[in-house]
């Protein structure tokens, strides 16, 4: 390393280039090595890893000198006790990386065969099987600690909120700042439904319906919250769609403040003191179902004709109009649709916290959701999912750093904006069939196709 | 390729070696872990700082004494201070983490009600005692046997201020200026209004003006208050707004008293407000200037270490840490079974009678709220918070 300084600039770039090349080489090697593993293989590998953790995680953690199982991939422990870094890395290797990698790789023939068989079935059955596996993984992983359960719940809610904002900011290409407002409307709408109907509360009096049927009515409460958010979106859409770009951002920002002030001044729903005693119905399965429904519906929406029209409006509104796209209707539908899902996210959040106050839905929330969207990537479902998961885990992992966290996360965002201005996974299509299909270039299949022709 | 393999194997061996070295240092068993859920970043970092410093000072004392003695056995104490970013979600996450991961015996915090209300739910569900030093929202402790607080409530403070003004000045016409968007000022403004109207009948609050968090210009509201003929006005605001309100009132020609509440008690108030605030009164938990005994000792130590006079949050946190200490000490024994130990600590806190803290004597009610005295403080001409009188329930 010391000799580098004495070298001439060309030599330096040469060294850098060789380093870069060798890194690329290694990465390509890894990529090629795993290119044939289908999603099913990864799932089975992860499932083995989390089951392994359930069975012997504690034993291995203790024998490695860790106080207990590293709860969030060790981030939380290593920042406070740096001397535990080697044990944590070893733990991650033994419990997660080795089993996942080896099983995913070793089962390639079986999983590809299985995935191919599943593809013969109607697509929704194989999707449900995959989702079932995914849920099983989450269930086992979070079985270790309630902290993990809570994290997963918040992450899944963040996924919904991020996706819904991506519809407006990514697919529609506008810059909307009204999402906290929609979430607040959804949170209050859903909370009022559940608290008035099913809870004996000091604010609204006794329950109107027997609490036993409550959990079944929870989806309806969420939908009511979502619809309330849509109504709010409608109100903001009428005046604001005469404007574009910066002006829409300002109008929608104003909307967020209006909603906040409105709730603060509505004594009947608690005002600034907030609304509490929501029933505890937003558990992991129900949030998981909501998140899956959200991904599925939004993905179908953006891949439909309307979604394509939305992209056309984003790229050039005038041209889209000329090409017979009803731009006004398209924008309106997308905006209300996005608001609905933001409302659902708000409703779920209220039932996880079991307390809402208008202060939660301010500028800070807006910054958070925007950061997740732009971190993950515009105009892509995977991007939003990645953004929500990444941002949440990062912000949880860096919590022990307190104030430095707010230097690290924003600088990462700046770096991402410089090197990937549209986010990490932008402009990707979320093709479910492609994702779950077998990854091996199967000669047999090709032959079958030829034969059947 | 060969180099890669060598590097990989080398790292692995190194890892195992280092782990083996550290795995030897086993964790001690006889440790009491106490969680602190504080807003170290976010809207009110000064509050988080006071909490952290007070808790750390307490820990120093405990370490000097060699730990806490329970049932004839000395336990070492470990503090886990976590940042809740002044957000409700984060406070809930932090509480869950403290309870399930760090396996704390008891939680101190969060301070602000918007975090304390949802966090209290978590603590109560997991049957872990939690004491919030500063949260004034009744919902924090209501119907939650495991949740306590270290401060008096707004329904008590409102009448304290009203009665003090009646006795001290004999005024009959009051005005109120408060932040409608913030839970604490709004609640207190309402309780004060009710108390004042109890004394002088409806209509005696001649101006009841509000603004929204983040406002910096109060001239419209202040003009109304001046025109209304009020003899004084009450403004239960936080330190950053207090300075603006008082200065703007004086610029508009207001020369009558302005009265505040415990949220004025921050070290920053006088710094921002300057001479304009001299001579004003507010109700609070304790008075720093002219303090005696244990209170003075705490203030001097804090000042020497951190360079400023501690505000009420630090003092309340200090008291709460000692309440927790006393509760743990009064347990017959710690079994090592967390669920049982948490229960016995909870029972011990509920049983505390006449605890002699630096913010006054405390006895907990059934709801987990303390019965304690309020202090009326005058900001002296040197900018210090001077004890004026004490008002007990």
PDB file of N, CA and C in Angstrom, chain B residues 144-174:
ATOM      1  N   UNK B 144     -53.196   0.556  33.601  1.00  0.00           N
ATOM      2  CA  UNK B 144     -51.999  -0.210  33.303  1.00  0.00           C
ATOM      3  C   UNK B 144     -51.237  -0.409  34.606  1.00  0.00           C
ATOM      4  N   UNK B 145     -51.451  -1.540  35.249  1.00  0.00           N
ATOM      5  CA  UNK B 145     -50.841  -1.739  36.561  1.00  0.00           C
ATOM      6  C   UNK B 145     -49.318  -1.702  36.535  1.00  0.00           C
ATOM      7  N   UNK B 146     -48.705  -1.957  35.370  1.00  0.00           N
ATOM      8  CA  UNK B 146     -47.247  -2.017  35.338  1.00  0.00           C
ATOM      9  C   UNK B 146     -46.592  -0.684  34.987  1.00  0.00           C
ATOM     10  N   UNK B 147     -47.419   0.345  34.748  1.00  0.00           N
ATOM     11  CA  UNK B 147     -46.843   1.615  34.301  1.00  0.00           C
ATOM     12  C   UNK B 147     -47.024   2.683  35.378  1.00  0.00           C
ATOM     13  N   UNK B 148     -45.937   3.397  35.660  1.00  0.00           N
ATOM     14  CA  UNK B 148     -45.948   4.471  36.656  1.00  0.00           C
ATOM     15  C   UNK B 148     -45.381   5.733  36.024  1.00  0.00           C
ATOM     16  N   UNK B 149     -45.488   6.835  36.756  1.00  0.00           N
ATOM     17  CA  UNK B 149     -44.833   8.045  36.277  1.00  0.00           C
ATOM     18  C   UNK B 149     -44.222   8.782  37.451  1.00  0.00           C
ATOM     19  N   UNK B 150     -43.315   9.709  37.146  1.00  0.00           N
ATOM     20  CA  UNK B 150     -42.603  10.398  38.215  1.00  0.00           C
ATOM     21  C   UNK B 150     -43.043  11.825  38.425  1.00  0.00           C
ATOM     22  N   UNK B 151     -44.036  12.280  37.673  1.00  0.00           N
ATOM     23  CA  UNK B 151     -44.394  13.694  37.787  1.00  0.00           C
ATOM     24  C   UNK B 151     -45.872  13.826  38.130  1.00  0.00           C
ATOM     25  N   UNK B 152     -46.248  15.023  38.581  1.00  0.00           N
ATOM     26  CA  UNK B 152     -47.679  15.253  38.816  1.00  0.00           C
ATOM     27  C   UNK B 152     -48.382  15.449  37.480  1.00  0.00           C
ATOM     28  N   UNK B 153     -49.707  15.368  37.518  1.00  0.00           N
ATOM     29  CA  UNK B 153     -50.485  15.425  36.286  1.00  0.00           C
ATOM     30  C   UNK B 153     -51.012  16.835  36.034  1.00  0.00           C
ATOM     31  N   UNK B 154     -51.425  17.076  34.804  1.00  0.00           N
ATOM     32  CA  UNK B 154     -51.965  18.387  34.451  1.00  0.00           C
ATOM     33  C   UNK B 154     -53.222  18.768  35.228  1.00  0.00           C
ATOM     34  N   UNK B 155     -54.128  17.833  35.497  1.00  0.00           N
ATOM     35  CA  UNK B 155     -55.312  18.224  36.274  1.00  0.00           C
ATOM     36  C   UNK B 155     -54.938  18.791  37.645  1.00  0.00           C
ATOM     37  N   UNK B 156     -53.740  18.490  38.128  1.00  0.00           N
ATOM     38  CA  UNK B 156     -53.278  19.063  39.385  1.00  0.00           C
ATOM     39  C   UNK B 156     -52.592  20.409  39.141  1.00  0.00           C
ATOM     40  N   UNK B 157     -51.786  20.471  38.080  1.00  0.00           N
ATOM     41  CA  UNK B 157     -50.997  21.675  37.838  1.00  0.00           C
ATOM     42  C   UNK B 157     -51.852  22.881  37.460  1.00  0.00           C
ATOM     43  N   UNK B 158     -52.912  22.650  36.684  1.00  0.00           N
ATOM     44  CA  UNK B 158     -53.781  23.759  36.261  1.00  0.00           C
ATOM     45  C   UNK B 158     -54.295  24.553  37.452  1.00  0.00           C
ATOM     46  N   UNK B 159     -54.978  23.884  38.394  1.00  0.00           N
ATOM     47  CA  UNK B 159     -55.465  24.605  39.577  1.00  0.00           C
ATOM     48  C   UNK B 159     -54.335  25.215  40.413  1.00  0.00           C
ATOM     49  N   UNK B 160     -53.174  24.577  40.470  1.00  0.00           N
ATOM     50  CA  UNK B 160     -52.060  25.129  41.248  1.00  0.00           C
ATOM     51  C   UNK B 160     -51.730  26.533  40.746  1.00  0.00           C
ATOM     52  N   UNK B 161     -51.614  26.654  39.426  1.00  0.00           N
ATOM     53  CA  UNK B 161     -51.278  27.958  38.848  1.00  0.00           C
ATOM     54  C   UNK B 161     -52.403  28.958  39.122  1.00  0.00           C
ATOM     55  N   UNK B 162     -53.638  28.523  38.905  1.00  0.00           N
ATOM     56  CA  UNK B 162     -54.776  29.434  39.098  1.00  0.00           C
ATOM     57  C   UNK B 162     -54.822  29.941  40.537  1.00  0.00           C
ATOM     58  N   UNK B 163     -54.672  29.029  41.504  1.00  0.00           N
ATOM     59  CA  UNK B 163     -54.741  29.436  42.910  1.00  0.00           C
ATOM     60  C   UNK B 163     -53.594  30.345  43.296  1.00  0.00           C
ATOM     61  N   UNK B 164     -52.421  30.031  42.746  1.00  0.00           N
ATOM     62  CA  UNK B 164     -51.252  30.846  43.062  1.00  0.00           C
ATOM     63  C   UNK B 164     -51.481  32.288  42.621  1.00  0.00           C
ATOM     64  N   UNK B 165     -52.012  32.482  41.426  1.00  0.00           N
ATOM     65  CA  UNK B 165     -52.211  33.841  40.921  1.00  0.00           C
ATOM     66  C   UNK B 165     -53.274  34.571  41.732  1.00  0.00           C
ATOM     67  N   UNK B 166     -54.301  33.822  42.093  1.00  0.00           N
ATOM     68  CA  UNK B 166     -55.363  34.434  42.895  1.00  0.00           C
ATOM     69  C   UNK B 166     -54.780  34.948  44.215  1.00  0.00           C
ATOM     70  N   UNK B 167     -53.995  34.123  44.866  1.00  0.00           N
ATOM     71  CA  UNK B 167     -53.458  34.506  46.171  1.00  0.00           C
ATOM     72  C   UNK B 167     -52.371  35.575  46.049  1.00  0.00           C
ATOM     73  N   UNK B 168     -51.563  35.455  45.022  1.00  0.00           N
ATOM     74  CA  UNK B 168     -50.404  36.334  44.913  1.00  0.00           C
ATOM     75  C   UNK B 168     -50.789  37.714  44.385  1.00  0.00           C
ATOM     76  N   UNK B 169     -51.576  37.745  43.322  1.00  0.00           N
ATOM     77  CA  UNK B 169     -51.850  39.022  42.660  1.00  0.00           C
ATOM     78  C   UNK B 169     -53.285  39.502  42.849  1.00  0.00           C
ATOM     79  N   UNK B 170     -54.203  38.565  43.077  1.00  0.00           N
ATOM     80  CA  UNK B 170     -55.604  38.940  43.192  1.00  0.00           C
ATOM     81  C   UNK B 170     -56.237  39.337  41.876  1.00  0.00           C
ATOM     82  N   UNK B 171     -55.651  38.869  40.773  1.00  0.00           N
ATOM     83  CA  UNK B 171     -56.226  39.174  39.459  1.00  0.00           C
ATOM     84  C   UNK B 171     -57.553  38.444  39.274  1.00  0.00           C
ATOM     85  N   UNK B 172     -58.387  38.955  38.382  1.00  0.00           N
ATOM     86  CA  UNK B 172     -59.653  38.275  38.096  1.00  0.00           C
ATOM     87  C   UNK B 172     -59.803  37.933  36.627  1.00  0.00           C
ATOM     88  N   UNK B 173     -59.052  38.634  35.764  1.00  0.00           N
ATOM     89  CA  UNK B 173     -59.223  38.392  34.323  1.00  0.00           C
ATOM     90  C   UNK B 173     -57.969  37.730  33.759  1.00  0.00           C
ATOM     91  N   UNK B 174     -58.168  36.537  33.187  1.00  0.00           N
ATOM     92  CA  UNK B 174     -57.018  35.780  32.692  1.00  0.00           C
ATOM     93  C   UNK B 174     -57.076  35.631  31.182  1.00  0.00           C
TER      94      UNK B 174
END
